[in-house]
Tab-separated table of C-alpha atoms in Angstrom:
chain	number	residue	atom	x	y	z
A	854	GLY	CA	0.000	0.000	0.000
A	855	ALA	CA	0.939	3.638	-0.248
A	856	GLY	CA	0.981	4.347	3.467
A	857	VAL	CA	1.821	2.753	6.793
A	858	SER	CA	-0.673	0.034	7.598
A	859	GLN	CA	-1.471	-1.128	11.117
A	860	SER	CA	-3.636	-3.990	12.294
A	861	PRO	CA	-5.896	-4.552	14.020
A	862	SER	CA	-7.512	-1.157	14.087
A	863	ASN	CA	-9.047	-1.907	17.470
A	864	LYS	CA	-8.323	-4.634	19.987
A	865	VAL	CA	-10.205	-5.432	23.163
A	866	THR	CA	-8.777	-8.073	25.445
A	867	GLU	CA	-8.896	-9.230	29.029
A	868	LYS	CA	-6.284	-8.357	31.570
A	869	GLY	CA	-3.521	-10.935	31.619
A	870	LYS	CA	-3.794	-11.915	27.974
A	871	ASP	CA	-1.034	-11.422	25.410
A	872	VAL	CA	-1.567	-9.211	22.369
A	873	GLU	CA	0.271	-8.689	19.103
A	874	LEU	CA	0.077	-5.482	17.113
A	875	ARG	CA	1.271	-5.347	13.533
A	876	CYS	CA	2.841	-2.586	11.469
A	877	ASP	CA	3.507	-2.708	7.756
A	878	PRO	CA	5.683	0.297	6.825
A	879	ILE	CA	5.929	2.097	3.537
A	880	SER	CA	7.818	-0.045	1.067
A	881	GLY	CA	11.526	0.705	1.107
A	882	HIS	CA	11.506	2.555	4.429
A	883	THR	CA	14.345	1.291	6.565
A	884	ALA	CA	13.498	3.161	9.769
A	885	LEU	CA	10.473	2.128	11.823
A	886	TYR	CA	9.202	3.602	15.086
A	887	TRP	CA	6.577	2.575	17.629
A	888	TYR	CA	4.869	5.184	19.797
A	889	ARG	CA	2.170	4.956	22.448
A	890	GLN	CA	-0.544	7.539	22.978
A	891	SER	CA	-2.370	7.288	26.259
A	892	LEU	CA	-5.648	9.142	26.817
A	893	GLY	CA	-5.049	12.882	26.963
A	894	GLN	CA	-1.326	12.514	26.449
A	895	GLY	CA	1.127	13.131	23.683
A	896	LEU	CA	2.935	10.372	21.909
A	897	GLU	CA	5.548	8.468	23.860
A	898	PHE	CA	8.418	6.789	22.021
A	899	LEU	CA	8.711	3.039	22.548
A	900	ILE	CA	11.247	1.534	20.148
A	901	TYR	CA	13.147	2.231	16.949
A	902	PHE	CA	14.208	-0.210	14.244
A	903	GLN	CA	16.794	0.313	11.556
A	904	GLY	CA	16.381	-2.608	9.218
A	905	ASN	CA	15.867	-5.669	11.417
A	906	SER	CA	17.855	-4.419	14.367
A	907	ALA	CA	16.554	-2.310	17.234
A	908	PRO	CA	19.318	0.038	18.351
A	909	ASP	CA	16.997	1.963	20.646
A	910	LYS	CA	14.574	0.143	22.932
A	911	SER	CA	14.767	2.781	25.620
A	912	GLY	CA	11.064	3.626	25.555
A	913	LEU	CA	9.694	0.155	26.265
A	914	PRO	CA	7.953	0.555	29.644
A	915	SER	CA	8.596	-2.936	30.992
A	916	ASP	CA	9.879	-6.371	30.055
A	917	ARG	CA	6.308	-7.335	29.156
A	918	PHE	CA	6.809	-5.304	25.995
A	919	SER	CA	8.842	-6.612	23.068
A	920	ALA	CA	9.032	-6.006	19.348
A	921	GLU	CA	10.599	-7.557	16.331
A	922	ARG	CA	10.996	-6.747	12.705
A	923	THR	CA	11.588	-9.339	10.050
A	924	GLY	CA	12.840	-8.933	6.515
A	925	GLY	CA	13.375	-5.251	7.120
A	926	SER	CA	9.670	-4.734	6.675
A	927	VAL	CA	6.782	-5.804	8.911
A	928	SER	CA	7.102	-5.223	12.638
A	929	THR	CA	5.174	-6.796	15.500
A	930	LEU	CA	4.803	-5.250	18.950
A	931	THR	CA	3.936	-7.832	21.597
A	932	ILE	CA	2.567	-7.088	25.030
A	933	GLN	CA	2.516	-10.012	27.441
A	934	ARG	CA	0.262	-10.346	30.468
A	935	THR	CA	-1.560	-7.122	29.617
A	936	GLN	CA	-2.498	-4.677	32.367
A	937	GLN	CA	-5.163	-1.977	32.336
A	938	GLU	CA	-2.517	0.729	32.137
A	939	ASP	CA	-1.514	-0.706	28.748
A	940	SER	CA	-4.754	0.666	27.295
A	941	ALA	CA	-3.733	3.243	24.689
A	942	VAL	CA	-3.408	3.889	20.992
A	943	TYR	CA	-0.245	2.354	19.580
A	944	LEU	CA	1.084	4.199	16.553
A	945	CYS	CA	3.697	3.063	14.097
A	946	ALA	CA	5.725	5.337	11.842
A	947	SER	CA	8.297	4.767	9.147
A	948	SER	CA	10.795	6.934	7.338
A	949	ALA	CA	13.112	6.407	4.413
A	950	ASP	CA	16.083	6.348	6.758
A	951	ARG	CA	17.030	7.621	10.179
A	952	TYR	CA	18.404	10.938	9.061
A	953	SER	CA	16.723	13.999	10.402
A	954	ASN	CA	15.487	15.461	7.160
A	955	GLN	CA	13.333	12.466	6.383
A	956	PRO	CA	9.790	12.873	7.733
A	957	GLN	CA	8.094	10.112	9.652
A	958	HIS	CA	4.877	8.804	8.123
A	959	PHE	CA	2.338	7.465	10.574
A	960	GLY	CA	-0.266	4.740	10.408
A	961	ASP	CA	-3.778	5.031	11.824
A	962	GLY	CA	-2.801	3.217	14.989
A	963	THR	CA	-4.250	0.348	16.991
A	964	ARG	CA	-6.563	1.246	19.849
A	965	LEU	CA	-5.925	-1.279	22.604
A	966	SER	CA	-8.457	-1.638	25.404
A	967	ILE	CA	-7.729	-3.875	28.383
A	968	LEU	CA	-10.796	-4.948	30.353
B	481	ALA	CA	16.855	15.436	27.861
B	482	GLN	CA	14.653	17.421	25.541
B	483	THR	CA	11.108	18.359	26.475
B	484	VAL	CA	8.216	19.912	24.584
B	485	THR	CA	5.434	21.870	26.273
B	486	GLN	CA	2.062	22.861	24.880
B	487	SER	CA	0.297	25.005	27.463
B	488	GLN	CA	-3.070	25.265	25.696
B	489	PRO	CA	-5.059	22.038	26.102
B	490	GLU	CA	-7.929	23.459	24.023
B	491	MET	CA	-8.440	26.339	21.623
B	492	SER	CA	-11.380	27.571	19.604
B	493	VAL	CA	-11.548	29.724	16.480
B	494	GLN	CA	-14.283	31.013	14.219
B	495	GLU	CA	-14.268	29.838	10.648
B	496	ALA	CA	-12.183	32.160	8.419
B	497	GLU	CA	-10.399	33.653	11.431
B	498	THR	CA	-6.770	33.218	12.496
B	499	VAL	CA	-5.567	31.212	15.478
B	500	THR	CA	-2.132	30.694	17.017
B	501	LEU	CA	-1.122	27.558	18.901
B	502	SER	CA	1.787	27.809	21.316
B	503	CYS	CA	4.725	25.476	21.832
B	504	THR	CA	7.879	25.818	23.869
B	505	TYR	CA	10.727	23.359	24.164
B	506	ASP	CA	13.855	22.804	26.149
B	507	THR	CA	17.126	21.578	24.706
B	508	SER	CA	20.853	22.089	24.983
B	509	GLU	CA	21.372	21.215	21.353
B	510	SER	CA	22.068	23.896	18.788
B	511	ASP	CA	20.706	22.101	15.772
B	512	TYR	CA	17.414	20.249	15.601
B	513	TYR	CA	14.087	20.032	13.795
B	514	LEU	CA	10.671	21.124	14.983
B	515	PHE	CA	7.364	19.867	13.657
B	516	TRP	CA	3.659	20.438	13.921
B	517	TYR	CA	1.478	17.377	13.399
B	518	LYS	CA	-2.299	17.290	13.051
B	519	GLN	CA	-4.305	14.345	14.367
B	520	PRO	CA	-7.959	14.236	13.279
B	521	PRO	CA	-10.375	11.701	14.786
B	522	SER	CA	-9.082	9.137	12.291
B	523	ARG	CA	-5.980	9.016	14.539
B	524	GLN	CA	-3.487	9.331	11.698
B	525	MET	CA	-0.736	11.832	12.434
B	526	ILE	CA	-0.395	14.235	9.515
B	527	LEU	CA	2.667	16.419	9.131
B	528	VAL	CA	1.586	20.059	8.855
B	529	ILE	CA	4.866	21.925	8.801
B	530	ARG	CA	8.498	21.578	9.858
B	531	GLN	CA	11.273	23.975	10.735
B	532	GLU	CA	15.008	23.433	10.679
B	533	ALA	CA	16.619	25.211	13.617
B	534	TYR	CA	19.559	26.503	11.606
B	535	LYS	CA	17.198	28.339	9.268
B	536	GLN	CA	16.168	31.771	10.476
B	537	GLN	CA	13.325	32.085	8.015
B	538	ASN	CA	9.997	30.909	9.366
B	539	ALA	CA	8.463	27.981	7.496
B	540	THR	CA	5.186	28.461	5.638
B	541	GLU	CA	2.821	25.950	4.056
B	542	ASN	CA	-0.214	27.586	2.478
B	543	ARG	CA	-2.440	28.748	5.385
B	544	PHE	CA	-0.035	27.407	8.000
B	545	SER	CA	3.005	29.314	9.207
B	546	VAL	CA	5.253	29.214	12.220
B	547	ASN	CA	6.871	31.809	14.446
B	548	PHE	CA	10.193	30.275	15.400
B	549	GLN	CA	12.047	32.103	18.162
B	550	LYS	CA	15.213	30.098	18.757
B	551	ALA	CA	16.547	32.135	21.656
B	552	ALA	CA	13.224	31.918	23.443
B	553	LYS	CA	12.809	28.251	22.444
B	554	SER	CA	9.371	28.982	21.132
B	555	PHE	CA	7.667	27.498	18.089
B	556	SER	CA	4.095	28.642	17.547
B	557	LEU	CA	1.762	27.640	14.723
B	558	LYS	CA	-0.488	30.163	13.031
B	559	ILE	CA	-3.475	28.962	11.045
B	560	SER	CA	-4.970	31.611	8.790
B	561	ASP	CA	-8.453	31.558	7.249
B	562	SER	CA	-9.434	28.645	9.490
B	563	GLN	CA	-11.587	25.949	7.937
B	564	LEU	CA	-13.866	23.364	9.479
B	565	GLY	CA	-11.424	20.682	8.347
B	566	ASP	CA	-8.720	22.201	10.521
B	567	ALA	CA	-10.488	20.926	13.626
B	568	ALA	CA	-8.167	18.345	15.165
B	569	MET	CA	-5.566	17.733	17.844
B	570	TYR	CA	-2.302	19.497	17.061
B	571	PHE	CA	1.011	18.231	18.376
B	572	CYS	CA	4.320	20.023	18.478
B	573	ALA	CA	7.352	17.749	18.180
B	574	TYR	CA	11.140	17.954	18.466
B	575	ARG	CA	13.761	15.878	16.726
B	576	SER	CA	17.518	15.896	17.198
B	577	VAL	CA	19.940	16.154	14.302
B	578	GLY	CA	22.433	13.374	13.909
B	579	GLY	CA	21.123	11.394	16.839
B	580	ALA	CA	21.190	7.645	16.985
B	581	THR	CA	17.478	7.289	16.373
B	582	ASN	CA	15.958	10.657	15.558
B	583	LYS	CA	12.849	9.768	17.476
B	584	LEU	CA	10.210	12.450	17.824
B	585	ILE	CA	9.541	14.023	21.218
B	586	PHE	CA	5.971	15.274	21.446
B	587	GLY	CA	4.061	17.786	23.501
B	588	THR	CA	0.710	16.865	25.017
B	589	GLY	CA	-1.273	18.484	22.237
B	590	THR	CA	-3.834	21.247	21.697
B	591	LEU	CA	-7.370	20.377	20.695
B	592	LEU	CA	-8.561	22.923	18.148
B	593	ALA	CA	-12.264	23.475	17.573
B	594	VAL	CA	-13.454	25.474	14.566
B	595	GLN	CA	-16.823	27.163	14.953
B	596	PRO	CA	-18.952	27.720	11.838
């Protein structure tokens, strides 16, 4: 597709379950970012990928959060043993490379609700 | 660490009027980028305008312009001839130059309402 695609659009799950969120970046974009947007808050950086490697995981809030990227393309963000505070919109962005003059293009996000 | 502050949680403007959204930031870096993103209810973040800190000239994109005051660390967004479609959440964001990741650092946003 022409833009960043995220799935599912919405996810409702019970506390304690694991969830997987998917991001399909713009074709050819080597840099991929995950952000989290909690209610009434700005976006909070989670993790950055360059190709398949993740040189910056500094924003992951706990060891329940992990992410991978395969083939330099699709990325999956996994949250294990979900808690209610994990409820948020998770946004993915990609850019042609990591250099500052390349804008980040965002997907529509996944709204995660933990019951 | 860099921080971005948006002190106006909500703003309102009449259609066809002009509105200014405020943003301040804190950094010890001399070179960086600043951005304004728009987020409509669809949730997608749309880049409105960006400013390179080393450029003194304020960026302009059609009805959108910025007032960049580097010494004051201020980066406000002016929307002229406001339209109903401008109603959205607006986020100010900072990005380092030459950093390891160039992640965006966001403010908490300003919700803009446009009254017909």
